[in-house]
Short mmCIF file of C-alpha atoms and ligand atoms in Angstrom, two decimals:
data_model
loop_
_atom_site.label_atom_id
_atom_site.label_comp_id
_atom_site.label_asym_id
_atom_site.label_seq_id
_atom_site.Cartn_x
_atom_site.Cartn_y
_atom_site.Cartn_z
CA UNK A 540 8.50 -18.78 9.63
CA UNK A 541 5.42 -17.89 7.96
CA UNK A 542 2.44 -16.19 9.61
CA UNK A 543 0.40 -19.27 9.05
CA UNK A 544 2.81 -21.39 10.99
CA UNK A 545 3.29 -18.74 13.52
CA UNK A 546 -0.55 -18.84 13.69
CA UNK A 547 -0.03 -22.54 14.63
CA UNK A 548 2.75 -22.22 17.21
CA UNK A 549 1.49 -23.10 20.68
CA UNK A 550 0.91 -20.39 22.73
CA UNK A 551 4.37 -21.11 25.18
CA UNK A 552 6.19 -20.90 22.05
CA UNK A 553 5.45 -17.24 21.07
CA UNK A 554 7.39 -15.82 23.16
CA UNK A 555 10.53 -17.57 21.95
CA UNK A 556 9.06 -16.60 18.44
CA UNK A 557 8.97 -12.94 19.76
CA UNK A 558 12.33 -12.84 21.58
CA UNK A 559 14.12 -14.70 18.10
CA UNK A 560 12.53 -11.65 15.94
CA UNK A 561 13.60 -8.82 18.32
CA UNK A 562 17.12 -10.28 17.73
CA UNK A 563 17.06 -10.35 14.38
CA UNK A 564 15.67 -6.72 13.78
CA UNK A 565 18.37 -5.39 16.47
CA UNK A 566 20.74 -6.80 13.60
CA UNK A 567 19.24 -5.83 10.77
CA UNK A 568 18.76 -2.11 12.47
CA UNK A 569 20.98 -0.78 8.96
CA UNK A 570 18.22 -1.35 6.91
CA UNK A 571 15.76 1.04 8.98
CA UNK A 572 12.64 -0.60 8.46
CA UNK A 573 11.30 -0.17 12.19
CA UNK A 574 10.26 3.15 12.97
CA UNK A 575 10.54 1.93 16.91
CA UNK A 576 10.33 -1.61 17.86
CA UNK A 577 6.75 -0.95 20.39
CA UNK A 578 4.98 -4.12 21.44
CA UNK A 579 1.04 -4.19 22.43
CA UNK A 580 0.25 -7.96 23.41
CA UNK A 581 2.06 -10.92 23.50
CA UNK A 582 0.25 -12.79 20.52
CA UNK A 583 1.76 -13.62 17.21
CA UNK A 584 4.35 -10.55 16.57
CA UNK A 585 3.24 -8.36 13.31
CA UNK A 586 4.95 -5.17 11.91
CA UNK A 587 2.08 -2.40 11.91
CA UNK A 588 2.21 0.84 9.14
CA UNK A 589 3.26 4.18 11.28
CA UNK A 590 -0.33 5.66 9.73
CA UNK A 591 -2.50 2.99 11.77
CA UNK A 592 -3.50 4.19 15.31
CA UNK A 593 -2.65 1.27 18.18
CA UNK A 594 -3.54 2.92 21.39
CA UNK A 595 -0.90 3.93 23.22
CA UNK A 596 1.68 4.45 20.59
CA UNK A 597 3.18 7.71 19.20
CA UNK A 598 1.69 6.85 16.08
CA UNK A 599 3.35 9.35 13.55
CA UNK A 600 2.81 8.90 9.58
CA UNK A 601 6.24 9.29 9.93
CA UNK A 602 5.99 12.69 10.31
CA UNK A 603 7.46 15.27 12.57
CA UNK A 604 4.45 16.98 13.29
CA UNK A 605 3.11 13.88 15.30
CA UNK A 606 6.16 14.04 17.31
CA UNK A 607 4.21 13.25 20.93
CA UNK A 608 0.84 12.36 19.75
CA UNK A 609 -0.16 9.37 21.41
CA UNK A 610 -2.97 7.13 19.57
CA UNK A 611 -5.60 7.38 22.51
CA UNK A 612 -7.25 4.54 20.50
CA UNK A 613 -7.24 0.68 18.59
CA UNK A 614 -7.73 0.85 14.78
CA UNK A 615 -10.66 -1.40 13.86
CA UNK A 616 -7.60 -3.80 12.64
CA UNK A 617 -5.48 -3.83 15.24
CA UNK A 618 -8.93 -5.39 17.29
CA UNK A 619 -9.43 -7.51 14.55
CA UNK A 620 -5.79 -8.82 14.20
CA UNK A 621 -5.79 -8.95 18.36
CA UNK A 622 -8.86 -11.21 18.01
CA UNK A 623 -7.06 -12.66 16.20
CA UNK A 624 -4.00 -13.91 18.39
CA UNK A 625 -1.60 -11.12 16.55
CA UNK A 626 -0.11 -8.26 18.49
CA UNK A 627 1.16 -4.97 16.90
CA UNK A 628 4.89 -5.36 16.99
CA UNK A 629 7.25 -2.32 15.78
CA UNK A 630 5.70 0.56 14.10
CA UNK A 631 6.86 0.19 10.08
CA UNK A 632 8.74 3.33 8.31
CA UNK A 633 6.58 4.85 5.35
CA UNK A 634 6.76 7.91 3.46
CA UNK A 635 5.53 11.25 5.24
CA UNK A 636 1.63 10.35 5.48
CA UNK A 637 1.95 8.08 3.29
CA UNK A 638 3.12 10.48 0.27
CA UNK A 639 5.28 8.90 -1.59
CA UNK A 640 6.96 6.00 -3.79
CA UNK A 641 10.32 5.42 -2.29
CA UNK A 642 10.28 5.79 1.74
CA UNK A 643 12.70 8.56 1.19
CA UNK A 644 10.22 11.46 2.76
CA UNK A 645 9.89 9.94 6.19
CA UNK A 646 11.38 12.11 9.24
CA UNK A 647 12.92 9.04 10.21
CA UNK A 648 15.31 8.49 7.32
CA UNK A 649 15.31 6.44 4.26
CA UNK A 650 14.86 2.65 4.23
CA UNK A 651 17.13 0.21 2.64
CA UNK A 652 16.02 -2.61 0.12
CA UNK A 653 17.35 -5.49 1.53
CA UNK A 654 18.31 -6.80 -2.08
CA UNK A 655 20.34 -3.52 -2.74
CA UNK A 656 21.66 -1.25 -0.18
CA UNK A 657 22.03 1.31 -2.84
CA UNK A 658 18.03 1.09 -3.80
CA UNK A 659 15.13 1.91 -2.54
CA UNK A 660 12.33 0.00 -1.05
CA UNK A 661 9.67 1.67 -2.66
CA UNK A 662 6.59 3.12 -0.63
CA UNK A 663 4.82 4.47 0.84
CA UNK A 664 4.71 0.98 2.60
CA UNK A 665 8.56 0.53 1.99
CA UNK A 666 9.32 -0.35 5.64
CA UNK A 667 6.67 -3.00 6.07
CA UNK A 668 7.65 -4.48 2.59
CA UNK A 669 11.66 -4.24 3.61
CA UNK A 670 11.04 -5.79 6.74
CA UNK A 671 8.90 -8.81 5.42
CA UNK A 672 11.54 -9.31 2.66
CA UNK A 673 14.81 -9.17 5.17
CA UNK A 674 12.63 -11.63 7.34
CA UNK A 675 12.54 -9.02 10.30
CA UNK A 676 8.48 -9.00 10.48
CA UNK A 677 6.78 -12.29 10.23
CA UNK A 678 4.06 -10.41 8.13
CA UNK A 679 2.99 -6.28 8.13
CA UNK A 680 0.24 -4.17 7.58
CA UNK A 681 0.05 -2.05 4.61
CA UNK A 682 -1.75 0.68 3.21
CA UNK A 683 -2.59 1.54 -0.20
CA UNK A 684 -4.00 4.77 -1.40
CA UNK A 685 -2.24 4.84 -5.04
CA UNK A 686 0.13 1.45 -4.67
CA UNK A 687 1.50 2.06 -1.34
CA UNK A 688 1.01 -1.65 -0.41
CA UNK A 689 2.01 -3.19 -4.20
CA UNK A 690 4.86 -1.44 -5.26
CA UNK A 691 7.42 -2.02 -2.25
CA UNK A 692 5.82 -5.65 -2.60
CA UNK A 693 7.25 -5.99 -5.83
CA UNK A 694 10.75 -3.90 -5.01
CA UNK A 695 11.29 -6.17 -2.34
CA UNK A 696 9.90 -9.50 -3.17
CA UNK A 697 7.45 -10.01 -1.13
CA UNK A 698 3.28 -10.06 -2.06
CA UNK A 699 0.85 -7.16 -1.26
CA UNK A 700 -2.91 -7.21 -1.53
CA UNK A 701 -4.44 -4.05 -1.85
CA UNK A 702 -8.89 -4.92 -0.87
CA UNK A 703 -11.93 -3.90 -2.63
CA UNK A 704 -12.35 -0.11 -1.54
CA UNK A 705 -14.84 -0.39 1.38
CA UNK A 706 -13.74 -3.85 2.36
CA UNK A 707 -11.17 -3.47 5.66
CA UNK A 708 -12.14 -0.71 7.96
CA UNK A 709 -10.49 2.55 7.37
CA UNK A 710 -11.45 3.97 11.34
CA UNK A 711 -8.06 4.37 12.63
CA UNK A 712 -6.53 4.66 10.08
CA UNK A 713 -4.32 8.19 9.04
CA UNK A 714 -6.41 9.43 6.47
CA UNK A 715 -4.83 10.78 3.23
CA UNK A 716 -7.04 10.54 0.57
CA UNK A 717 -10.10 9.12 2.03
CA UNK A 718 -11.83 7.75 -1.07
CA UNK A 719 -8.73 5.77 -2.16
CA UNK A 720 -7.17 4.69 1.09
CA UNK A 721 -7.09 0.83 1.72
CA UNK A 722 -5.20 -1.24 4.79
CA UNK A 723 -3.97 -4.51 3.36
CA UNK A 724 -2.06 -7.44 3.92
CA UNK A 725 1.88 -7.49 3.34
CA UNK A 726 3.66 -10.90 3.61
CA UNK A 727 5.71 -13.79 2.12
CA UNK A 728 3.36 -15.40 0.54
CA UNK A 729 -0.26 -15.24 -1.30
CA UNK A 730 -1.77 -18.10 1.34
CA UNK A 731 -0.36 -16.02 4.34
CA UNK A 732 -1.79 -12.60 2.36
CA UNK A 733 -4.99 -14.41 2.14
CA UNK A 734 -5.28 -15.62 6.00
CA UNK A 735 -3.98 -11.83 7.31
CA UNK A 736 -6.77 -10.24 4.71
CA UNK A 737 -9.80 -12.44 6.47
CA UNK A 738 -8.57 -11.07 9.54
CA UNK A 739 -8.92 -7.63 8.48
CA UNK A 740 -12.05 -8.24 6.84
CA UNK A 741 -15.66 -7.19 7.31
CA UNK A 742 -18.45 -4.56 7.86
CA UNK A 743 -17.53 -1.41 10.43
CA UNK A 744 -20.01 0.83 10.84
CA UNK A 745 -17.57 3.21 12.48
CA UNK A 746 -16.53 3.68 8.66
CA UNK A 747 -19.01 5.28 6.93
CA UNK A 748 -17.61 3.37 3.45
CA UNK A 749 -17.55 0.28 5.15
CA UNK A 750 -19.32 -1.86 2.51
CA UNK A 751 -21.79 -3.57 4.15
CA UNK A 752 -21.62 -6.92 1.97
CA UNK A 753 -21.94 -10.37 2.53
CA UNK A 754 -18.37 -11.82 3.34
CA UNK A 755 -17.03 -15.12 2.77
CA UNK A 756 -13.60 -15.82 3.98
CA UNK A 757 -11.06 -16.59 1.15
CA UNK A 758 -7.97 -18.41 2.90
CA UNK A 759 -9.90 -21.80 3.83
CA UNK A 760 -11.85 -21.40 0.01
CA UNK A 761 -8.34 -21.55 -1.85
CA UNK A 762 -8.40 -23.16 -5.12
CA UNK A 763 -5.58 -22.62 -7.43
CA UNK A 764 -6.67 -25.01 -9.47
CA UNK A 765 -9.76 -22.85 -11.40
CA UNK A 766 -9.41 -22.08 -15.12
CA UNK A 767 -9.56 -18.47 -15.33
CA UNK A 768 -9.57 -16.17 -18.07
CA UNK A 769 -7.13 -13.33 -17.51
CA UNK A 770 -6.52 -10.33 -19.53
CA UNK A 771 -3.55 -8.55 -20.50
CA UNK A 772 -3.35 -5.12 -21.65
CA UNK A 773 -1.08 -5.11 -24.71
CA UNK A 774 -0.53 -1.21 -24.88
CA UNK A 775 -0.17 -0.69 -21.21
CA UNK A 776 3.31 -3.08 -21.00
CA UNK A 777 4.70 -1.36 -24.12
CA UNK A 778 6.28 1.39 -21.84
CA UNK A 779 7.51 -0.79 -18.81
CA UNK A 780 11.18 -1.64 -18.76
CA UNK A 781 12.80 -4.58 -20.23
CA UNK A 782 13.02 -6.75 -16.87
CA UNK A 783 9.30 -5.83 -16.41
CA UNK A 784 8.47 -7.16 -20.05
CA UNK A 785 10.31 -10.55 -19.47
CA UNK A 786 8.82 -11.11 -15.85
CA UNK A 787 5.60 -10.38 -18.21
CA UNK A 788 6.61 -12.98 -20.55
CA UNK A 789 7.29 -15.49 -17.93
CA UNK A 790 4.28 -15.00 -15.96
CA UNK A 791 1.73 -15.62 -19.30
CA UNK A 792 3.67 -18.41 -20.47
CA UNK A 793 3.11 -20.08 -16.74
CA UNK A 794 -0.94 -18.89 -16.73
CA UNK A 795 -1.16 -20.50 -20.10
CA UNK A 796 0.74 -23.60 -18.72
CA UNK A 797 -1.50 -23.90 -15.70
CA UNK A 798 -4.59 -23.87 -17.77
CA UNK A 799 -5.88 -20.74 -17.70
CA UNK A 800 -7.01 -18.81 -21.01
CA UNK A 801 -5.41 -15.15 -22.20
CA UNK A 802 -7.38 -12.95 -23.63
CA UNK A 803 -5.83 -9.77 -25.07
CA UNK A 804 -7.17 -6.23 -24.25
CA UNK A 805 -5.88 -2.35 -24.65
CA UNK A 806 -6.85 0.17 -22.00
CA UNK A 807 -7.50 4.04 -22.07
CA UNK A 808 -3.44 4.41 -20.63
CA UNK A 809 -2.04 5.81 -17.38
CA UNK A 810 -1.59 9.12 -18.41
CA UNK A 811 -5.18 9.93 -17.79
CA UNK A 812 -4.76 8.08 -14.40
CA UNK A 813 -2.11 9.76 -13.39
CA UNK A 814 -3.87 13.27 -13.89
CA UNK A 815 -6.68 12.38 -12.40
CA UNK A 816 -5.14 10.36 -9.18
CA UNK A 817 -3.26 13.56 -8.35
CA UNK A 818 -5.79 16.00 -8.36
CA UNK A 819 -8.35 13.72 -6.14
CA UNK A 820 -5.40 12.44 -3.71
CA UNK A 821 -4.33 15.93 -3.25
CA UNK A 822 -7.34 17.87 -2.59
CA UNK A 823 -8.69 14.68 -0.60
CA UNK A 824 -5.23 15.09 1.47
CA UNK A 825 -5.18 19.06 1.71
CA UNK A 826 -8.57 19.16 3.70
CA UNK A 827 -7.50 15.56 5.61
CA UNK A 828 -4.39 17.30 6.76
CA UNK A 829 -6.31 20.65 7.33
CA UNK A 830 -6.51 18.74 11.61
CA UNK A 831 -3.09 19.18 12.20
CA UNK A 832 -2.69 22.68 13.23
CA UNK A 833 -0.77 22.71 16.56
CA UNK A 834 -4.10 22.94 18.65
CA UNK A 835 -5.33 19.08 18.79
CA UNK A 836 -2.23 16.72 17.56
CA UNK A 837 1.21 16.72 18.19
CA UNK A 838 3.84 19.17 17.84
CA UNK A 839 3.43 22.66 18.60
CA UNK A 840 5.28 25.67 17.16
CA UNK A 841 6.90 27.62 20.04
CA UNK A 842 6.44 30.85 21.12
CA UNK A 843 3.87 31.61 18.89
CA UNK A 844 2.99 35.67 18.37
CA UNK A 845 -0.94 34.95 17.57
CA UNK A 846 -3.23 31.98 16.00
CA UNK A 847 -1.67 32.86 12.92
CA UNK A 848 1.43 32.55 13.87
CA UNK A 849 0.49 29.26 15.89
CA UNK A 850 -0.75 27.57 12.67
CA UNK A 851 1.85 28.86 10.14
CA UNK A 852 4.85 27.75 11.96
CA UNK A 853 3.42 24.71 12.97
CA UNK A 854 2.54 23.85 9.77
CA UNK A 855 5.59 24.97 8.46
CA UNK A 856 7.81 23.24 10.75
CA UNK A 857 5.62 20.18 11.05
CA UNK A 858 5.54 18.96 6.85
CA UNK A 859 7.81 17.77 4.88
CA UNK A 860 8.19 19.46 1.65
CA UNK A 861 5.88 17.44 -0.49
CA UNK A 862 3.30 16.89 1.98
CA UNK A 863 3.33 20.73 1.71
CA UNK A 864 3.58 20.82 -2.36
CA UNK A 865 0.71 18.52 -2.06
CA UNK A 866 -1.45 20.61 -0.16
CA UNK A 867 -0.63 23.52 -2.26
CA UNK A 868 -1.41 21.18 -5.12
CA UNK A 869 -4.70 20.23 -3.60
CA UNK A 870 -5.95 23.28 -1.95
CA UNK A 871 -5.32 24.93 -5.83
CA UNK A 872 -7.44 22.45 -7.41
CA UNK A 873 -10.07 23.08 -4.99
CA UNK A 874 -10.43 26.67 -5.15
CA UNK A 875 -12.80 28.43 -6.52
CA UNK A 876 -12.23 29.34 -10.49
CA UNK A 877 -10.11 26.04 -11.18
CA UNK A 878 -12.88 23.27 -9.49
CA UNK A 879 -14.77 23.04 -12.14
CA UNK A 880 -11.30 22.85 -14.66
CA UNK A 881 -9.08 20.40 -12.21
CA UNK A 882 -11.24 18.63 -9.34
CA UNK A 883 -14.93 18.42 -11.24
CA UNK A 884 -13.16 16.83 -14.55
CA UNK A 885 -10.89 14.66 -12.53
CA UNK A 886 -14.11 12.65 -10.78
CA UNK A 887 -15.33 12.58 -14.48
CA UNK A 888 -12.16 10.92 -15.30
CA UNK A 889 -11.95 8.62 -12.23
CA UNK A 890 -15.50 7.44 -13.97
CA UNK A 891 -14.62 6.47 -17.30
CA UNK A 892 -11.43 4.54 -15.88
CA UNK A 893 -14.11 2.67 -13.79
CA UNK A 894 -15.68 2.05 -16.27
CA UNK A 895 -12.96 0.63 -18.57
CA UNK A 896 -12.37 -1.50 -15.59
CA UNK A 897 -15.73 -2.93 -16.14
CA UNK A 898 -15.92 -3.31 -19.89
CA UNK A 899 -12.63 -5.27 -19.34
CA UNK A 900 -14.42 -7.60 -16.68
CA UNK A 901 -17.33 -8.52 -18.76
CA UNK A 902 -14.76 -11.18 -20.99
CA UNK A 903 -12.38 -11.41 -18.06
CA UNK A 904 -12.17 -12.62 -14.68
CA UNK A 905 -8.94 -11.18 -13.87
CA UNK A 906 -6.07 -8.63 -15.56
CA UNK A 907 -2.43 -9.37 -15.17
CA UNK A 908 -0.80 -6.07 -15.30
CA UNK A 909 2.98 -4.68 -14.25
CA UNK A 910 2.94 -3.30 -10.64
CA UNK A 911 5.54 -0.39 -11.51
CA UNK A 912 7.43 0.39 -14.72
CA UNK A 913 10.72 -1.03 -13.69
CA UNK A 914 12.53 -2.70 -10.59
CA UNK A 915 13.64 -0.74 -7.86
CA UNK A 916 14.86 2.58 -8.44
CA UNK A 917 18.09 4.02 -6.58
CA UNK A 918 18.49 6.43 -3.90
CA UNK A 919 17.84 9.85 -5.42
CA UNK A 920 16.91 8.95 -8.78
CA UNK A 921 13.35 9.94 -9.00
CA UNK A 922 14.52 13.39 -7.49
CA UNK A 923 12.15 15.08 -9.58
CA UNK A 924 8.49 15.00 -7.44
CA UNK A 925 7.13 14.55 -11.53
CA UNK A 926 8.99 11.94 -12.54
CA UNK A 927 8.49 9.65 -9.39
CA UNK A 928 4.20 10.63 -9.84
CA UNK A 929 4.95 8.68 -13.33
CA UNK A 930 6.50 5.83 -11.62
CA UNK A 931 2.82 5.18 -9.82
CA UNK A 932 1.34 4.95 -13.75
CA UNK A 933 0.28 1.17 -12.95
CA UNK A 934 -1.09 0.94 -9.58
CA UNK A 935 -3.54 4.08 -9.17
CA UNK A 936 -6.38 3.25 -11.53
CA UNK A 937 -6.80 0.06 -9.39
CA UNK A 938 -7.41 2.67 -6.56
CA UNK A 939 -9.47 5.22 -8.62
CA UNK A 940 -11.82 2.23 -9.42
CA UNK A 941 -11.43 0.52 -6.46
CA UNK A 942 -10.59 -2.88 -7.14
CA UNK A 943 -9.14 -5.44 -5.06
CA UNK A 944 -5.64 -6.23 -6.52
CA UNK A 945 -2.48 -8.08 -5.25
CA UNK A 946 1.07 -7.91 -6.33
CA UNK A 947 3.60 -10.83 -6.13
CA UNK A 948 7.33 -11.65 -6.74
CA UNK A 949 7.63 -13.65 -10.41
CA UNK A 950 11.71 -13.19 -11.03
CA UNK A 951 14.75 -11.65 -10.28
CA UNK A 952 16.88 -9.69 -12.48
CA UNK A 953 20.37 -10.78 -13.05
CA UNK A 954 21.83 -8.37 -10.11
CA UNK A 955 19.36 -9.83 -7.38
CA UNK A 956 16.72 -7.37 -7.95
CA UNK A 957 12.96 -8.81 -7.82
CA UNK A 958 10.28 -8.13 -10.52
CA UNK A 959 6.70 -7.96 -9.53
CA UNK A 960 3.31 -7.97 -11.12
CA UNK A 961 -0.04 -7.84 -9.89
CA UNK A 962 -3.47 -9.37 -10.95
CA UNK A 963 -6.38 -7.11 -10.86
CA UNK A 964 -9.94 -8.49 -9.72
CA UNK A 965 -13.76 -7.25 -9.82
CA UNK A 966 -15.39 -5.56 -7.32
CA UNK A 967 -15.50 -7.99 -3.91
CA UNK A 968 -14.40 -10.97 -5.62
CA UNK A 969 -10.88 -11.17 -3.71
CA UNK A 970 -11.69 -15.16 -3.83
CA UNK A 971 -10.79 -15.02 -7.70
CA UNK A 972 -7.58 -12.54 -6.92
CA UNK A 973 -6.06 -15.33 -4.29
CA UNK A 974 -7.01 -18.08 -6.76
CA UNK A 975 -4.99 -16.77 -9.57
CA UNK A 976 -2.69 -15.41 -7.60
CA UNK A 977 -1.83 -18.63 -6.10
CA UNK A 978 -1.65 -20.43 -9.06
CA UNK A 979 0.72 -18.36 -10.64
CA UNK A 980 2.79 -18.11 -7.23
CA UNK A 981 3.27 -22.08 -8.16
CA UNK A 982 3.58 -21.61 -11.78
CA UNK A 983 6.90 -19.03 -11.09
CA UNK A 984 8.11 -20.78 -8.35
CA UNK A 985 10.12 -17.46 -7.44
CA UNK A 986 13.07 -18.12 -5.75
CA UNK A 987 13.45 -16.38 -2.20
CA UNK A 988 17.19 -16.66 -1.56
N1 LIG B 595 2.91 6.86 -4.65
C1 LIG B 595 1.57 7.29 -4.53
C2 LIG B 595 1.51 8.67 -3.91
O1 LIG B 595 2.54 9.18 -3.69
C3 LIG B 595 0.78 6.31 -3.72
C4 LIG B 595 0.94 6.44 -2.28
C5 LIG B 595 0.05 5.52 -1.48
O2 LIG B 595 -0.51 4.56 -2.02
N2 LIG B 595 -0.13 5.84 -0.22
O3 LIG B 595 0.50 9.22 -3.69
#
């Protein structure tokens, strides 16, 4: 059932609807999607990110150092979505706070892609994307900070929208790097991605980046049927993998078919996104995660000898390993001496990949572009922390610039395995995103099963 026909269900029926999904996810428990299977509510059942506080949970980024913190309040979207006549149901695996491309740092074990048992789901968002895809969550909440939301979309089959920067409230939700952390929409299609993002939606001024811009809402506005130019970036593809080429292929032969015009561009190239991206997420994230010291959240180390002592264990104890190398990472880039070389050229960076954004924007209205170099990976593969930063070459300058962007299924491989890509908008205009997105959704006519 989709979330829009959930949406529809009369209210005696929901609790059928809820008692049917419990069932299935007790089945399904192998592929380790749900964190813990907590209800708040009894509206329309939806799969909420471990990072995103709903009061009364142990809400733990999936990691062990928020063993026994309990969310003493509502993220501005779980009030919106409980407005709304959805109820947080199941707290979603992740990465540890969110770090991640694979799901495989979470205290809670690995997730399974439902395609492959062998494979991973991606991440951070890899449990809300496996559930979605194993039809275990109607629909989930995401977050995207570097592609969190988009690339388990695309391992899993399933579409992600990642908002304008400043569009969904971040209050309440786990911050990791605050000037590149979105919450977004995770479902089974672009019209039900498009009615959970309206939800979401809209000015907070508990969030001091809250953009404070007039909002239309996009789900009741959708028109596939606009001509729109879209741009693809003939240098950036070269290095994807062959599957990602021919669902490339595919997808601009079914724009063209469906009316809209192709324009060719070439872009600057992830490498300098990827530099830049990890020096800003990691010195954003070592002072975020600076809060959990043992004192206010969570666990505690025992015994301690002194403060010292208190902190180091905890701390210690509490990461994972590359939430730590990630605060080394950022806390080096920070320090004096190497600010100026690392974090000061970085923002400079982040500015001329804006920038390019924008210069592409001015002849198109949207940019097709791969989601991540290649299907899903397997289990261990990207056991290098290097090589899996590479595999996020596609997805972070949306996030450095800030654009609104959504991933979506366009083919399967020959073993099963689904190949996403994502369409890239301007600033605010998510309308033209859902448009395009939608028409191309028809144009593939990707096959679920
Ligand atoms: N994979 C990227 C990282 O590890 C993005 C994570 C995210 O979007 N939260 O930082």
């Amino acid at each position: 059932m989709t979330l829009k026909e959930a949406l529809a269900l009369p209210k005696e029926e929901i609790g059928t609807l809820r008692a049917d999904l419990k069932k299935r996810i007790e089945e399904r428990s192998d592929i380790n999607a749900y964190i813990a299977l907590d209800e708040a509510g009894d509206g329309v059942p939806l799969l909420i990110k471990d990072n995103i506080q709903v009061k009364g949970w142990n809400v733990t980024a999936a990691s062990k150092i928020l063993q026994g913190y309990v969310a003493p309040y509502n993220a501005t979207v779980i009030e919106k979505i409980e407005n709304a006549g959805l109820a947080p149901f199941g707290r979603a695996n992740m990465d540890e706070f969110a770090m991640g491309s694979s799901t495989e740092s979470s205290f809670y074990g690995k997730t399974l892609n439902p395609h492959d048992p062998n494979r991973v789901p991606g991440g951070s968002s890899g449990g809300s994307a496996a559930a979605v895809a194993a039809d275990i969550a109607i629909a989930a909440l995401g977050s995207d900070t570097g592609g969190s939301i988009r690339q388990p979309a695309a391992f899993c089959g399933i579409v992600g929208m990642k908002p304008t920067y400043g569009r969904v409230s971040r209050w309440g939700l786990g911050a990791y790097s605050s000037s590149l952390d979105q919450i977004g929409p995770m479902t089974q299609n672009v019209e039900d991605a498009a009615i959970l993002y309206d939800i979401i939606s809209g000015h907070d001024t508990r969030d001091s980046t809250s953009a404070n811009v007039e909002y239309a809402p996009v789900a009741p506005n959708l028109n596939p049927g606009r001509k729109l130019k879209i741009a693809v970036i003939d240098n950036y593809i070269k290095d994807a993998g062959s599957e990602v080429q021919h669902a490339y292929q595919k997808a601009i032969e079914a724009l063209e078919a469906e009316g809209h015009t192709i324009i060719h561009k070439e872009m600057m190239g992830a490498k300098y996104d990827i530099a830049a991206y990890y020096i800003i997420a990691t010195a954003e994230a070592s002072a975020n995660l600076s809060r959990y010291d043992g004192i206010r959240y969570g666990n505690r180390a025992e015994d301690p000898k002194d403060l010292k002592d208190l902190y180091l264990r905890t701390r210690s104890e509490g990461f994972g390993e590359e939430v730590k190398r990630r605060i080394l990472l950022g806390s080096f880039v920070l320090s004096s001496g190497y600010y100026d070389a690392y974090y000061l050229k970085a923002q400079k960076v982040r500015h001329l990949i804006k920038n390019e954004f924008e210069n592409v924007f001015e002849d198109a209205d949207l940019i097709l572009s791969p989601v991540a170099p290649t299907a899903a990976f397997k289990f261990g593969e990207m056991a290098d922390p290097l090589q899996m930063y590479l595999s996020d070459a596609y997805t972070i300058g949306v996030n450095l610039a800030g654009l609104p962007a959504i991933s979506l299924p366009i083919e399967k491989r020959d073993d099963g395995l689904p190949v996403g890509l994502q369409l890239i908008g301007k600033h605010f205009d998510e309308q033209t995103v859902f448009d395009g997105a939608m028409s191309l959704e028809r144009a593939v006519a990707y096959e679920k099963k």
